[in-house]
Amino acid sequence: MSQQDTLNPIAPLEAPASVRKPRRKRSRTPQEGQKASVWVYIGVFIALALFGIPFIWILLTSVATQQQFAEGALALLDLSSPAWSNFYEAVTRIDFGAYTINTIFLSTITAVLTTLSSATVGFAFARLRAPGKNALFTVILATMLIPSIATLIPTYILFARVGLTNTYWPWVLWGIAGTPYLIFLFRQFFSAIPIELEDAAIIDGAGWFRSYIFIFLPLARPAILTSLLLSFTWTWGDYLAPALLLNLKNTTLAVATAAGYLDPRGEGIVTVQAAGAVLYLLPVVIVFLFTQKYFMGSGLGSSVKG
Amino acid sequence: MTTEAMTTVSSRSAAAAVAGTSTRGRGWRRYRARTFYLFASPWILGFIFLTLAPILYALAVSFTNYDGASPLWRWVGLRNYVELFTSSPAVWQSLLRTFIYASIVVPLSVVGGLYLAVLVNRRIRARGAIRAIFFLPSVVPIVATAIMWRLMFNRDAGFINGLIVLFGGEKQAWLADPLSFYALIVMSLWGLGGGMIICLAALQDVPAELEEAAKIDGAGTLRVIWNITIPMISPVLYFLVITGIIGALQVLVQPLLLVETNKMAQSALVPQSSTLYMVHVYNEFFTNHRFGFGSAMLWVFFILILALTLIIQKMSKRFVYYNVDSDTSNER
């Protein structure tokens, strides 16, 4: 195996093959080798329909005219004159561009900060020993179980009292603190890197800081990518925190899409909102389709057993 | 730098092992511990100020009659808790509703996730694409999910009512009492692909020899799944049940958004039948401005979740099969 291969991670969230600990070769389960029967295909087909219909339905609604929508469900199936103007209205009726920029800005700072911080904390828990470490790790695991929504309401009251509402500072603070789930992910990743690598660095006279930055972080590229993707989409999709902490001027697309699109009488314009929701959702779907393995293989399956 | 370090690994590892033991004295250990706390400090500080502080703040507020604005609040002692336990039937109704919700959604999504995982673990066409479609709802932002299901359940132009009318039935008001509870359950189950992915990873770790041996002994597919596969992946199923229960108990945004009108996130608009416990808490805070009472409700909730987790943990020892070694060999 060449040097270059060692730096080119093969699977997301696994250390490069050359530095990975020898692991039991994954054997294919018998069902996997088995040819699927007709019943399997029928089951898959029904499930596909159940999971797919909401997507199809929102697309149909987003190109329906007000007239069609008033006529009822069957009228939506008539695609002879799709109302593309719904999409134009969706981006003009609310300040879609500004909300998009807010959302991208907020998601980016959160993703970058939380990834850096979670990697550093995860490294500490994977490679360094200190009194009290195990107790702290138990606390991390416990905070994964504490309902985050339940802490958000008192957080909001506290932040309102110290004047942090209507600013992006809460996201900066949350970013710096890291996320238990991602800390866990990085800890699993760094644990799998053999100790010899560290010894070599130490003999070369590098301290923890240098071996972390120059040896471990570059190896963690797949984990870093996963972490960036996950945390970016979390903030992009988060509703409650921006709804509580921000105002209608500086809030994110999630809140704007949910609460906007009212006509002068205060009633919702459903077809335009559907178009807005499609625009809000589309980037997530596209990013997901291109980077599925990072989402689906995000180590949950292999990490929960530890 | 990295490449260099890597080339030297094999030649130096022996030397490192020797040198390592001799240089690690007391000073080394202290340096190592200091480094640990330096590296872990962002999370430790974050935990103290962003998790612990709000929880303790809520505890303090729960002993007051604070309303969120007025400076004229005072300590009321245990009065909020007394009211909660003696004269608040609505709180207990919402709690009961939440338990019913959890006891429907959690088993169905674990079983459904496992079922889908078994399906897509077979050798079928376009397996990757099918897995992605099943998983997709779990990455869809909550606001988009809610809007999609509001359209599905729309009274006049919704898919569900369209289907009902097509078969000669009556249109139903799915997003109002009493049906909104079921609409909420359907929307929650749509996201069971997350559980599928976790089950799938577990299924692929089950040694093929075990299942083959059972097949040779004459066991059918269902029997292999029930007697071999499920016990082997029981830690993962247990994980799904625990996180599922805790997730189901704290559901808030889904019912807030799954309402008939666009004026979302006004808890007063949530129909009674989908007012789960956290929605009730949200109501006390932001509709009734009873921060003290709401905080007391939050604390009852914390303790409840803690107790529940401990109970499930105790129970799990009986039927969960563990076959894992902890991965700490490379730790210093």
PDB file of N, CA, C and O in Angstrom, chain A residues 3 21 28 30-32 34-35 41 51 55 127-129 131 133 140 161 191 193 196-199 204 208 214 239 258 260-261 266 270 273 296 305, chain B residues 2 7 9 12-13 16 31 37 42-43 47 57 121-123 125 141 148 151 190 197 203 205 208 211 215 246 262-265 327 329-332:
ATOM      1  N   GLN A   3       2.009   5.326   0.299  1.00  0.00           N
ATOM      2  CA  GLN A   3       1.806   6.353   1.320  1.00  0.00           C
ATOM      3  C   GLN A   3       0.523   7.121   1.094  1.00  0.00           C
ATOM      4  O   GLN A   3      -0.174   7.478   2.015  1.00  0.00           O
ATOM      5  N   LYS A  21      -7.039  -0.644  13.536  1.00  0.00           N
ATOM      6  CA  LYS A  21      -6.738  -1.895  14.217  1.00  0.00           C
ATOM      7  C   LYS A  21      -7.345  -3.032  13.400  1.00  0.00           C
ATOM      8  O   LYS A  21      -8.404  -2.884  12.818  1.00  0.00           O
ATOM      9  N   ARG A  28     -20.951 -11.414   5.143  1.00  0.00           N
ATOM     10  CA  ARG A  28     -22.291 -11.098   4.650  1.00  0.00           C
ATOM     11  C   ARG A  28     -23.288 -12.008   5.339  1.00  0.00           C
ATOM     12  O   ARG A  28     -23.053 -13.192   5.523  1.00  0.00           O
ATOM     13  N   PRO A  30     -26.644 -14.236   5.716  1.00  0.00           N
ATOM     14  CA  PRO A  30     -27.236 -15.100   4.693  1.00  0.00           C
ATOM     15  C   PRO A  30     -28.348 -14.404   3.903  1.00  0.00           C
ATOM     16  O   PRO A  30     -28.450 -14.581   2.701  1.00  0.00           O
ATOM     17  N   GLN A  31     -29.154 -13.570   4.605  1.00  0.00           N
ATOM     18  CA  GLN A  31     -30.235 -12.896   3.865  1.00  0.00           C
ATOM     19  C   GLN A  31     -29.665 -12.005   2.784  1.00  0.00           C
ATOM     20  O   GLN A  31     -30.248 -11.815   1.745  1.00  0.00           O
ATOM     21  N   GLU A  32     -28.466 -11.445   3.105  1.00  0.00           N
ATOM     22  CA  GLU A  32     -27.895 -10.492   2.177  1.00  0.00           C
ATOM     23  C   GLU A  32     -27.541 -11.181   0.872  1.00  0.00           C
ATOM     24  O   GLU A  32     -27.701 -10.639  -0.195  1.00  0.00           O
ATOM     25  N   GLN A  34     -28.939 -13.896  -0.099  1.00  0.00           N
ATOM     26  CA  GLN A  34     -30.128 -14.519  -0.637  1.00  0.00           C
ATOM     27  C   GLN A  34     -30.809 -13.635  -1.670  1.00  0.00           C
ATOM     28  O   GLN A  34     -30.862 -12.425  -1.519  1.00  0.00           O
ATOM     29  N   LYS A  35     -31.338 -14.286  -2.703  1.00  0.00           N
ATOM     30  CA  LYS A  35     -32.106 -13.496  -3.665  1.00  0.00           C
ATOM     31  C   LYS A  35     -33.443 -13.139  -3.044  1.00  0.00           C
ATOM     32  O   LYS A  35     -34.047 -13.952  -2.360  1.00  0.00           O
ATOM     33  N   TYR A  41     -40.159  -7.600  -2.514  1.00  0.00           N
ATOM     34  CA  TYR A  41     -40.383  -6.482  -3.429  1.00  0.00           C
ATOM     35  C   TYR A  41     -41.714  -5.801  -3.157  1.00  0.00           C
ATOM     36  O   TYR A  41     -41.827  -4.576  -3.221  1.00  0.00           O
ATOM     37  N   PHE A  51     -43.618   6.335   2.094  1.00  0.00           N
ATOM     38  CA  PHE A  51     -42.619   7.343   2.424  1.00  0.00           C
ATOM     39  C   PHE A  51     -42.561   8.444   1.364  1.00  0.00           C
ATOM     40  O   PHE A  51     -42.192   9.566   1.660  1.00  0.00           O
ATOM     41  N   PHE A  55     -43.764  13.711  -0.204  1.00  0.00           N
ATOM     42  CA  PHE A  55     -42.897  14.506  -1.082  1.00  0.00           C
ATOM     43  C   PHE A  55     -43.634  14.877  -2.366  1.00  0.00           C
ATOM     44  O   PHE A  55     -43.590  16.012  -2.817  1.00  0.00           O
ATOM     45  N   ARG A 127      -7.766   9.962  24.015  1.00  0.00           N
ATOM     46  CA  ARG A 127      -6.327   9.711  24.088  1.00  0.00           C
ATOM     47  C   ARG A 127      -5.646  10.131  25.377  1.00  0.00           C
ATOM     48  O   ARG A 127      -4.485   9.824  25.563  1.00  0.00           O
ATOM     49  N   LEU A 128      -6.312  10.905  26.214  1.00  0.00           N
ATOM     50  CA  LEU A 128      -5.636  11.402  27.406  1.00  0.00           C
ATOM     51  C   LEU A 128      -6.279  10.819  28.649  1.00  0.00           C
ATOM     52  O   LEU A 128      -7.479  10.610  28.680  1.00  0.00           O
ATOM     53  N   ARG A 129      -5.450  10.581  29.667  1.00  0.00           N
ATOM     54  CA  ARG A 129      -6.014  10.040  30.889  1.00  0.00           C
ATOM     55  C   ARG A 129      -5.876  11.089  31.987  1.00  0.00           C
ATOM     56  O   ARG A 129      -4.861  11.772  32.061  1.00  0.00           O
ATOM     57  N   PRO A 131      -7.586  12.140  36.193  1.00  0.00           N
ATOM     58  CA  PRO A 131      -8.557  11.825  37.237  1.00  0.00           C
ATOM     59  C   PRO A 131      -9.888  12.509  36.932  1.00  0.00           C
ATOM     60  O   PRO A 131      -9.914  13.644  36.483  1.00  0.00           O
ATOM     61  N   LYS A 133     -11.954  11.631  34.618  1.00  0.00           N
ATOM     62  CA  LYS A 133     -12.348  11.564  33.215  1.00  0.00           C
ATOM     63  C   LYS A 133     -13.593  10.693  32.995  1.00  0.00           C
ATOM     64  O   LYS A 133     -14.513  11.089  32.286  1.00  0.00           O
ATOM     65  N   ILE A 140     -21.323  13.330  29.895  1.00  0.00           N
ATOM     66  CA  ILE A 140     -21.584  13.582  28.463  1.00  0.00           C
ATOM     67  C   ILE A 140     -22.685  12.668  27.954  1.00  0.00           C
ATOM     68  O   ILE A 140     -23.630  13.100  27.299  1.00  0.00           O
ATOM     69  N   ARG A 161     -32.528  37.772  29.941  1.00  0.00           N
ATOM     70  CA  ARG A 161     -32.161  38.647  31.065  1.00  0.00           C
ATOM     71  C   ARG A 161     -30.781  39.259  30.873  1.00  0.00           C
ATOM     72  O   ARG A 161     -30.542  40.363  31.356  1.00  0.00           O
ATOM     73  N   SER A 191     -10.218   6.963  19.124  1.00  0.00           N
ATOM     74  CA  SER A 191      -9.855   5.768  19.893  1.00  0.00           C
ATOM     75  C   SER A 191      -9.288   4.685  18.994  1.00  0.00           C
ATOM     76  O   SER A 191      -8.507   3.854  19.432  1.00  0.00           O
ATOM     77  N   ILE A 193      -7.326   4.903  16.468  1.00  0.00           N
ATOM     78  CA  ILE A 193      -6.010   5.146  15.872  1.00  0.00           C
ATOM     79  C   ILE A 193      -4.920   4.560  16.780  1.00  0.00           C
ATOM     80  O   ILE A 193      -4.914   4.829  17.979  1.00  0.00           O
ATOM     81  N   GLU A 196       0.981   3.628  18.410  1.00  0.00           N
ATOM     82  CA  GLU A 196       2.344   3.772  17.898  1.00  0.00           C
ATOM     83  C   GLU A 196       2.538   5.129  17.237  1.00  0.00           C
ATOM     84  O   GLU A 196       3.613   5.721  17.282  1.00  0.00           O
ATOM     85  N   LEU A 197       1.468   5.612  16.614  1.00  0.00           N
ATOM     86  CA  LEU A 197       1.531   6.878  15.908  1.00  0.00           C
ATOM     87  C   LEU A 197       1.874   8.003  16.877  1.00  0.00           C
ATOM     88  O   LEU A 197       2.670   8.893  16.576  1.00  0.00           O
ATOM     89  N   GLU A 198       1.266   7.912  18.044  1.00  0.00           N
ATOM     90  CA  GLU A 198       1.470   8.917  19.055  1.00  0.00           C
ATOM     91  C   GLU A 198       2.884   8.818  19.608  1.00  0.00           C
ATOM     92  O   GLU A 198       3.571   9.812  19.790  1.00  0.00           O
ATOM     93  N   ASP A 199       3.320   7.586  19.873  1.00  0.00           N
ATOM     94  CA  ASP A 199       4.660   7.377  20.406  1.00  0.00           C
ATOM     95  C   ASP A 199       5.695   7.972  19.480  1.00  0.00           C
ATOM     96  O   ASP A 199       6.636   8.627  19.919  1.00  0.00           O
ATOM     97  N   ASP A 204       9.613  12.229  18.484  1.00  0.00           N
ATOM     98  CA  ASP A 204      10.058  13.358  17.680  1.00  0.00           C
ATOM     99  C   ASP A 204      10.009  14.665  18.453  1.00  0.00           C
ATOM    100  O   ASP A 204      10.358  15.718  17.929  1.00  0.00           O
ATOM    101  N   TRP A 208       1.346  17.099  23.081  1.00  0.00           N
ATOM    102  CA  TRP A 208      -0.025  16.707  22.717  1.00  0.00           C
ATOM    103  C   TRP A 208      -0.615  17.661  21.712  1.00  0.00           C
ATOM    104  O   TRP A 208      -1.314  17.269  20.793  1.00  0.00           O
ATOM    105  N   PHE A 214      -1.213  18.186  14.071  1.00  0.00           N
ATOM    106  CA  PHE A 214      -0.539  17.764  12.842  1.00  0.00           C
ATOM    107  C   PHE A 214      -0.714  16.287  12.506  1.00  0.00           C
ATOM    108  O   PHE A 214      -0.481  15.882  11.386  1.00  0.00           O
ATOM    109  N   TYR A 239     -35.894  24.718  14.509  1.00  0.00           N
ATOM    110  CA  TYR A 239     -36.995  25.675  14.517  1.00  0.00           C
ATOM    111  C   TYR A 239     -37.111  26.418  15.843  1.00  0.00           C
ATOM    112  O   TYR A 239     -37.222  27.639  15.887  1.00  0.00           O
ATOM    113  N   ALA A 258     -42.318  28.902   8.264  1.00  0.00           N
ATOM    114  CA  ALA A 258     -43.430  28.423   9.075  1.00  0.00           C
ATOM    115  C   ALA A 258     -44.424  29.529   9.379  1.00  0.00           C
ATOM    116  O   ALA A 258     -45.637  29.306   9.374  1.00  0.00           O
ATOM    117  N   GLY A 260     -44.459  32.820   7.982  1.00  0.00           N
ATOM    118  CA  GLY A 260     -44.739  33.814   6.947  1.00  0.00           C
ATOM    119  C   GLY A 260     -45.894  33.382   6.053  1.00  0.00           C
ATOM    120  O   GLY A 260     -46.689  32.520   6.404  1.00  0.00           O
ATOM    121  N   TYR A 261     -45.955  33.988   4.869  1.00  0.00           N
ATOM    122  CA  TYR A 261     -46.950  33.635   3.856  1.00  0.00           C
ATOM    123  C   TYR A 261     -48.379  33.797   4.348  1.00  0.00           C
ATOM    124  O   TYR A 261     -49.206  32.889   4.228  1.00  0.00           O
ATOM    125  N   GLY A 266     -54.564  37.719   7.384  1.00  0.00           N
ATOM    126  CA  GLY A 266     -53.897  36.883   8.374  1.00  0.00           C
ATOM    127  C   GLY A 266     -54.110  35.397   8.127  1.00  0.00           C
ATOM    128  O   GLY A 266     -53.768  34.570   8.960  1.00  0.00           O
ATOM    129  N   VAL A 270     -51.658  28.688   1.305  1.00  0.00           N
ATOM    130  CA  VAL A 270     -51.084  27.357   1.432  1.00  0.00           C
ATOM    131  C   VAL A 270     -50.195  26.992   0.253  1.00  0.00           C
ATOM    132  O   VAL A 270     -49.097  26.466   0.431  1.00  0.00           O
ATOM    133  N   GLN A 273     -46.930  28.811   0.416  1.00  0.00           N
ATOM    134  CA  GLN A 273     -46.120  28.274   1.505  1.00  0.00           C
ATOM    135  C   GLN A 273     -45.509  26.929   1.109  1.00  0.00           C
ATOM    136  O   GLN A 273     -44.351  26.643   1.440  1.00  0.00           O
ATOM    137  N   MET A 296     -25.694   8.532   6.734  1.00  0.00           N
ATOM    138  CA  MET A 296     -26.197   7.222   7.124  1.00  0.00           C
ATOM    139  C   MET A 296     -25.154   6.431   7.880  1.00  0.00           C
ATOM    140  O   MET A 296     -25.470   5.637   8.729  1.00  0.00           O
ATOM    141  N   LYS A 305     -23.048   0.578  20.511  1.00  0.00           N
ATOM    142  CA  LYS A 305     -22.814  -0.671  21.219  1.00  0.00           C
ATOM    143  C   LYS A 305     -21.695  -0.539  22.238  1.00  0.00           C
ATOM    144  O   LYS A 305     -21.575  -1.344  23.120  1.00  0.00           O
TER     145      LYS A 305
ATOM    146  N   THR B   2       2.527  14.755   8.373  1.00  0.00           N
ATOM    147  CA  THR B   2       1.800  13.535   8.668  1.00  0.00           C
ATOM    148  C   THR B   2       2.441  12.344   7.983  1.00  0.00           C
ATOM    149  O   THR B   2       2.647  11.302   8.594  1.00  0.00           O
ATOM    150  N   THR B   7       5.448   7.213   8.039  1.00  0.00           N
ATOM    151  CA  THR B   7       6.483   6.313   7.538  1.00  0.00           C
ATOM    152  C   THR B   7       7.326   5.783   8.686  1.00  0.00           C
ATOM    153  O   THR B   7       7.868   4.691   8.616  1.00  0.00           O
ATOM    154  N   VAL B   9       6.348   5.115  11.667  1.00  0.00           N
ATOM    155  CA  VAL B   9       5.626   4.383  12.700  1.00  0.00           C
ATOM    156  C   VAL B   9       6.225   3.014  12.955  1.00  0.00           C
ATOM    157  O   VAL B   9       6.637   2.684  14.059  1.00  0.00           O
ATOM    158  N   ARG B  12       9.758   2.777  14.421  1.00  0.00           N
ATOM    159  CA  ARG B  12      10.024   3.358  15.722  1.00  0.00           C
ATOM    160  C   ARG B  12       9.122   2.846  16.827  1.00  0.00           C
ATOM    161  O   ARG B  12       9.301   3.196  17.980  1.00  0.00           O
ATOM    162  N   SER B  13       8.121   2.051  16.449  1.00  0.00           N
ATOM    163  CA  SER B  13       7.136   1.711  17.473  1.00  0.00           C
ATOM    164  C   SER B  13       7.775   0.939  18.632  1.00  0.00           C
ATOM    165  O   SER B  13       7.421   1.146  19.787  1.00  0.00           O
ATOM    166  N   ALA B  16       9.582   3.322  20.704  1.00  0.00           N
ATOM    167  CA  ALA B  16       8.634   4.180  21.406  1.00  0.00           C
ATOM    168  C   ALA B  16       8.092   3.480  22.644  1.00  0.00           C
ATOM    169  O   ALA B  16       7.934   4.094  23.699  1.00  0.00           O
ATOM    170  N   TYR B  31       1.202  16.467  33.534  1.00  0.00           N
ATOM    171  CA  TYR B  31       1.115  17.182  32.257  1.00  0.00           C
ATOM    172  C   TYR B  31      -0.035  16.634  31.418  1.00  0.00           C
ATOM    173  O   TYR B  31      -0.815  17.381  30.831  1.00  0.00           O
ATOM    174  N   TYR B  37      -7.671  18.378  30.730  1.00  0.00           N
ATOM    175  CA  TYR B  37      -8.636  19.382  31.158  1.00  0.00           C
ATOM    176  C   TYR B  37      -8.612  20.616  30.265  1.00  0.00           C
ATOM    177  O   TYR B  37      -9.645  21.247  30.034  1.00  0.00           O
ATOM    178  N   PRO B  42     -13.667  23.411  26.742  1.00  0.00           N
ATOM    179  CA  PRO B  42     -14.829  24.024  26.082  1.00  0.00           C
ATOM    180  C   PRO B  42     -16.136  23.342  26.473  1.00  0.00           C
ATOM    181  O   PRO B  42     -17.115  24.004  26.789  1.00  0.00           O
ATOM    182  N   TRP B  43     -16.086  21.993  26.487  1.00  0.00           N
ATOM    183  CA  TRP B  43     -17.316  21.301  26.829  1.00  0.00           C
ATOM    184  C   TRP B  43     -17.653  21.453  28.311  1.00  0.00           C
ATOM    185  O   TRP B  43     -18.819  21.650  28.670  1.00  0.00           O
ATOM    186  N   PHE B  47     -20.985  22.976  29.498  1.00  0.00           N
ATOM    187  CA  PHE B  47     -21.943  22.205  30.294  1.00  0.00           C
ATOM    188  C   PHE B  47     -22.377  22.996  31.524  1.00  0.00           C
ATOM    189  O   PHE B  47     -23.564  23.069  31.842  1.00  0.00           O
ATOM    190  N   TYR B  57     -31.388  27.358  37.168  1.00  0.00           N
ATOM    191  CA  TYR B  57     -32.169  28.588  37.118  1.00  0.00           C
ATOM    192  C   TYR B  57     -33.666  28.257  37.109  1.00  0.00           C
ATOM    193  O   TYR B  57     -34.463  28.879  37.820  1.00  0.00           O
ATOM    194  N   ASN B 121     -31.866  -5.133   3.666  1.00  0.00           N
ATOM    195  CA  ASN B 121     -30.638  -5.899   3.836  1.00  0.00           C
ATOM    196  C   ASN B 121     -30.579  -7.046   2.833  1.00  0.00           C
ATOM    197  O   ASN B 121     -29.559  -7.698   2.677  1.00  0.00           O
ATOM    198  N   ARG B 122     -31.714  -7.316   2.166  1.00  0.00           N
ATOM    199  CA  ARG B 122     -31.735  -8.350   1.131  1.00  0.00           C
ATOM    200  C   ARG B 122     -31.068  -7.827  -0.133  1.00  0.00           C
ATOM    201  O   ARG B 122     -30.884  -6.636  -0.307  1.00  0.00           O
ATOM    202  N   ARG B 123     -30.799  -8.799  -1.018  1.00  0.00           N
ATOM    203  CA  ARG B 123     -30.188  -8.387  -2.287  1.00  0.00           C
ATOM    204  C   ARG B 123     -31.297  -7.948  -3.231  1.00  0.00           C
ATOM    205  O   ARG B 123     -31.878  -8.766  -3.952  1.00  0.00           O
ATOM    206  N   ARG B 125     -32.864  -4.869  -6.063  1.00  0.00           N
ATOM    207  CA  ARG B 125     -32.428  -3.865  -7.025  1.00  0.00           C
ATOM    208  C   ARG B 125     -32.396  -2.485  -6.387  1.00  0.00           C
ATOM    209  O   ARG B 125     -33.216  -2.192  -5.525  1.00  0.00           O
ATOM    210  N   PRO B 141     -35.944  18.888   7.473  1.00  0.00           N
ATOM    211  CA  PRO B 141     -36.151  19.784   8.619  1.00  0.00           C
ATOM    212  C   PRO B 141     -37.588  19.707   9.133  1.00  0.00           C
ATOM    213  O   PRO B 141     -38.517  19.512   8.357  1.00  0.00           O
ATOM    214  N   MET B 148     -45.449  19.545   5.091  1.00  0.00           N
ATOM    215  CA  MET B 148     -45.842  18.427   4.231  1.00  0.00           C
ATOM    216  C   MET B 148     -47.049  17.687   4.789  1.00  0.00           C
ATOM    217  O   MET B 148     -47.982  17.355   4.067  1.00  0.00           O
ATOM    218  N   LEU B 151     -50.286  19.511   4.583  1.00  0.00           N
ATOM    219  CA  LEU B 151     -50.877  19.390   3.253  1.00  0.00           C
ATOM    220  C   LEU B 151     -51.534  18.028   3.076  1.00  0.00           C
ATOM    221  O   LEU B 151     -52.614  17.910   2.509  1.00  0.00           O
ATOM    222  N   TRP B 190     -43.388   8.638  10.233  1.00  0.00           N
ATOM    223  CA  TRP B 190     -42.764   8.874   8.921  1.00  0.00           C
ATOM    224  C   TRP B 190     -41.239   8.915   9.059  1.00  0.00           C
ATOM    225  O   TRP B 190     -40.514   8.598   8.124  1.00  0.00           O
ATOM    226  N   ILE B 197     -31.692   2.689   9.765  1.00  0.00           N
ATOM    227  CA  ILE B 197     -30.254   2.741   9.495  1.00  0.00           C
ATOM    228  C   ILE B 197     -29.474   2.126  10.653  1.00  0.00           C
ATOM    229  O   ILE B 197     -28.511   1.373  10.456  1.00  0.00           O
ATOM    230  N   LEU B 203     -27.556  -5.298  11.951  1.00  0.00           N
ATOM    231  CA  LEU B 203     -27.806  -6.551  11.231  1.00  0.00           C
ATOM    232  C   LEU B 203     -26.541  -7.026  10.521  1.00  0.00           C
ATOM    233  O   LEU B 203     -26.247  -8.218  10.466  1.00  0.00           O
ATOM    234  N   ASP B 205     -23.604  -6.682  11.401  1.00  0.00           N
ATOM    235  CA  ASP B 205     -22.572  -7.158  12.320  1.00  0.00           C
ATOM    236  C   ASP B 205     -22.889  -8.538  12.898  1.00  0.00           C
ATOM    237  O   ASP B 205     -22.087  -9.104  13.622  1.00  0.00           O
ATOM    238  N   ALA B 208     -22.523 -14.273  10.077  1.00  0.00           N
ATOM    239  CA  ALA B 208     -23.317 -15.065   9.140  1.00  0.00           C
ATOM    240  C   ALA B 208     -23.391 -16.528   9.561  1.00  0.00           C
ATOM    241  O   ALA B 208     -24.384 -17.206   9.319  1.00  0.00           O
ATOM    242  N   GLU B 211     -26.491 -17.587  11.628  1.00  0.00           N
ATOM    243  CA  GLU B 211     -27.747 -17.705  10.896  1.00  0.00           C
ATOM    244  C   GLU B 211     -27.707 -18.898   9.948  1.00  0.00           C
ATOM    245  O   GLU B 211     -28.702 -19.606   9.784  1.00  0.00           O
ATOM    246  N   LYS B 215     -30.170 -22.164   9.803  1.00  0.00           N
ATOM    247  CA  LYS B 215     -30.862 -22.549   8.570  1.00  0.00           C
ATOM    248  C   LYS B 215     -30.637 -24.035   8.280  1.00  0.00           C
ATOM    249  O   LYS B 215     -31.543 -24.750   7.880  1.00  0.00           O
ATOM    250  N   ILE B 246     -37.409   8.694  25.383  1.00  0.00           N
ATOM    251  CA  ILE B 246     -37.041  10.044  25.819  1.00  0.00           C
ATOM    252  C   ILE B 246     -37.404  11.067  24.747  1.00  0.00           C
ATOM    253  O   ILE B 246     -37.900  12.150  25.048  1.00  0.00           O
ATOM    254  N   ASN B 262     -51.823  28.952   9.508  1.00  0.00           N
ATOM    255  CA  ASN B 262     -50.448  29.338   9.269  1.00  0.00           C
ATOM    256  C   ASN B 262     -49.842  30.041  10.466  1.00  0.00           C
ATOM    257  O   ASN B 262     -48.642  30.196  10.547  1.00  0.00           O
ATOM    258  N   LYS B 263     -50.703  30.513  11.353  1.00  0.00           N
ATOM    259  CA  LYS B 263     -50.195  31.279  12.495  1.00  0.00           C
ATOM    260  C   LYS B 263     -49.563  30.299  13.456  1.00  0.00           C
ATOM    261  O   LYS B 263     -50.094  29.993  14.514  1.00  0.00           O
ATOM    262  N   MET B 264     -48.413  29.770  13.000  1.00  0.00           N
ATOM    263  CA  MET B 264     -47.833  28.657  13.743  1.00  0.00           C
ATOM    264  C   MET B 264     -47.186  29.117  15.024  1.00  0.00           C
ATOM    265  O   MET B 264     -46.985  30.292  15.265  1.00  0.00           O
ATOM    266  N   ALA B 265     -46.853  28.126  15.839  1.00  0.00           N
ATOM    267  CA  ALA B 265     -46.058  28.349  17.033  1.00  0.00           C
ATOM    268  C   ALA B 265     -46.776  29.214  18.049  1.00  0.00           C
ATOM    269  O   ALA B 265     -46.167  29.846  18.868  1.00  0.00           O
ATOM    270  N   ASP B 327     -13.489  -0.023  24.017  1.00  0.00           N
ATOM    271  CA  ASP B 327     -12.374   0.326  23.144  1.00  0.00           C
ATOM    272  C   ASP B 327     -11.475   1.349  23.828  1.00  0.00           C
ATOM    273  O   ASP B 327     -11.528   2.530  23.551  1.00  0.00           O
ATOM    274  N   SER B 329      -8.020   0.636  24.425  1.00  0.00           N
ATOM    275  CA  SER B 329      -6.649   0.150  24.368  1.00  0.00           C
ATOM    276  C   SER B 329      -5.653   1.227  23.946  1.00  0.00           C
ATOM    277  O   SER B 329      -4.483   1.158  24.295  1.00  0.00           O
ATOM    278  N   ASN B 330      -6.131   2.234  23.214  1.00  0.00           N
ATOM    279  CA  ASN B 330      -5.201   3.249  22.729  1.00  0.00           C
ATOM    280  C   ASN B 330      -5.223   4.522  23.558  1.00  0.00           C
ATOM    281  O   ASN B 330      -4.801   5.573  23.116  1.00  0.00           O
ATOM    282  N   GLU B 331      -5.740   4.397  24.741  1.00  0.00           N
ATOM    283  CA  GLU B 331      -5.916   5.595  25.536  1.00  0.00           C
ATOM    284  C   GLU B 331      -4.740   5.736  26.487  1.00  0.00           C
ATOM    285  O   GLU B 331      -4.105   4.769  26.853  1.00  0.00           O
ATOM    286  N   ARG B 332      -4.395   6.956  26.790  1.00  0.00           N
ATOM    287  CA  ARG B 332      -3.327   7.154  27.765  1.00  0.00           C
ATOM    288  C   ARG B 332      -3.876   7.775  29.020  1.00  0.00           C
ATOM    289  O   ARG B 332      -4.421   8.829  28.983  1.00  0.00           O
TER     290      ARG B 332
END
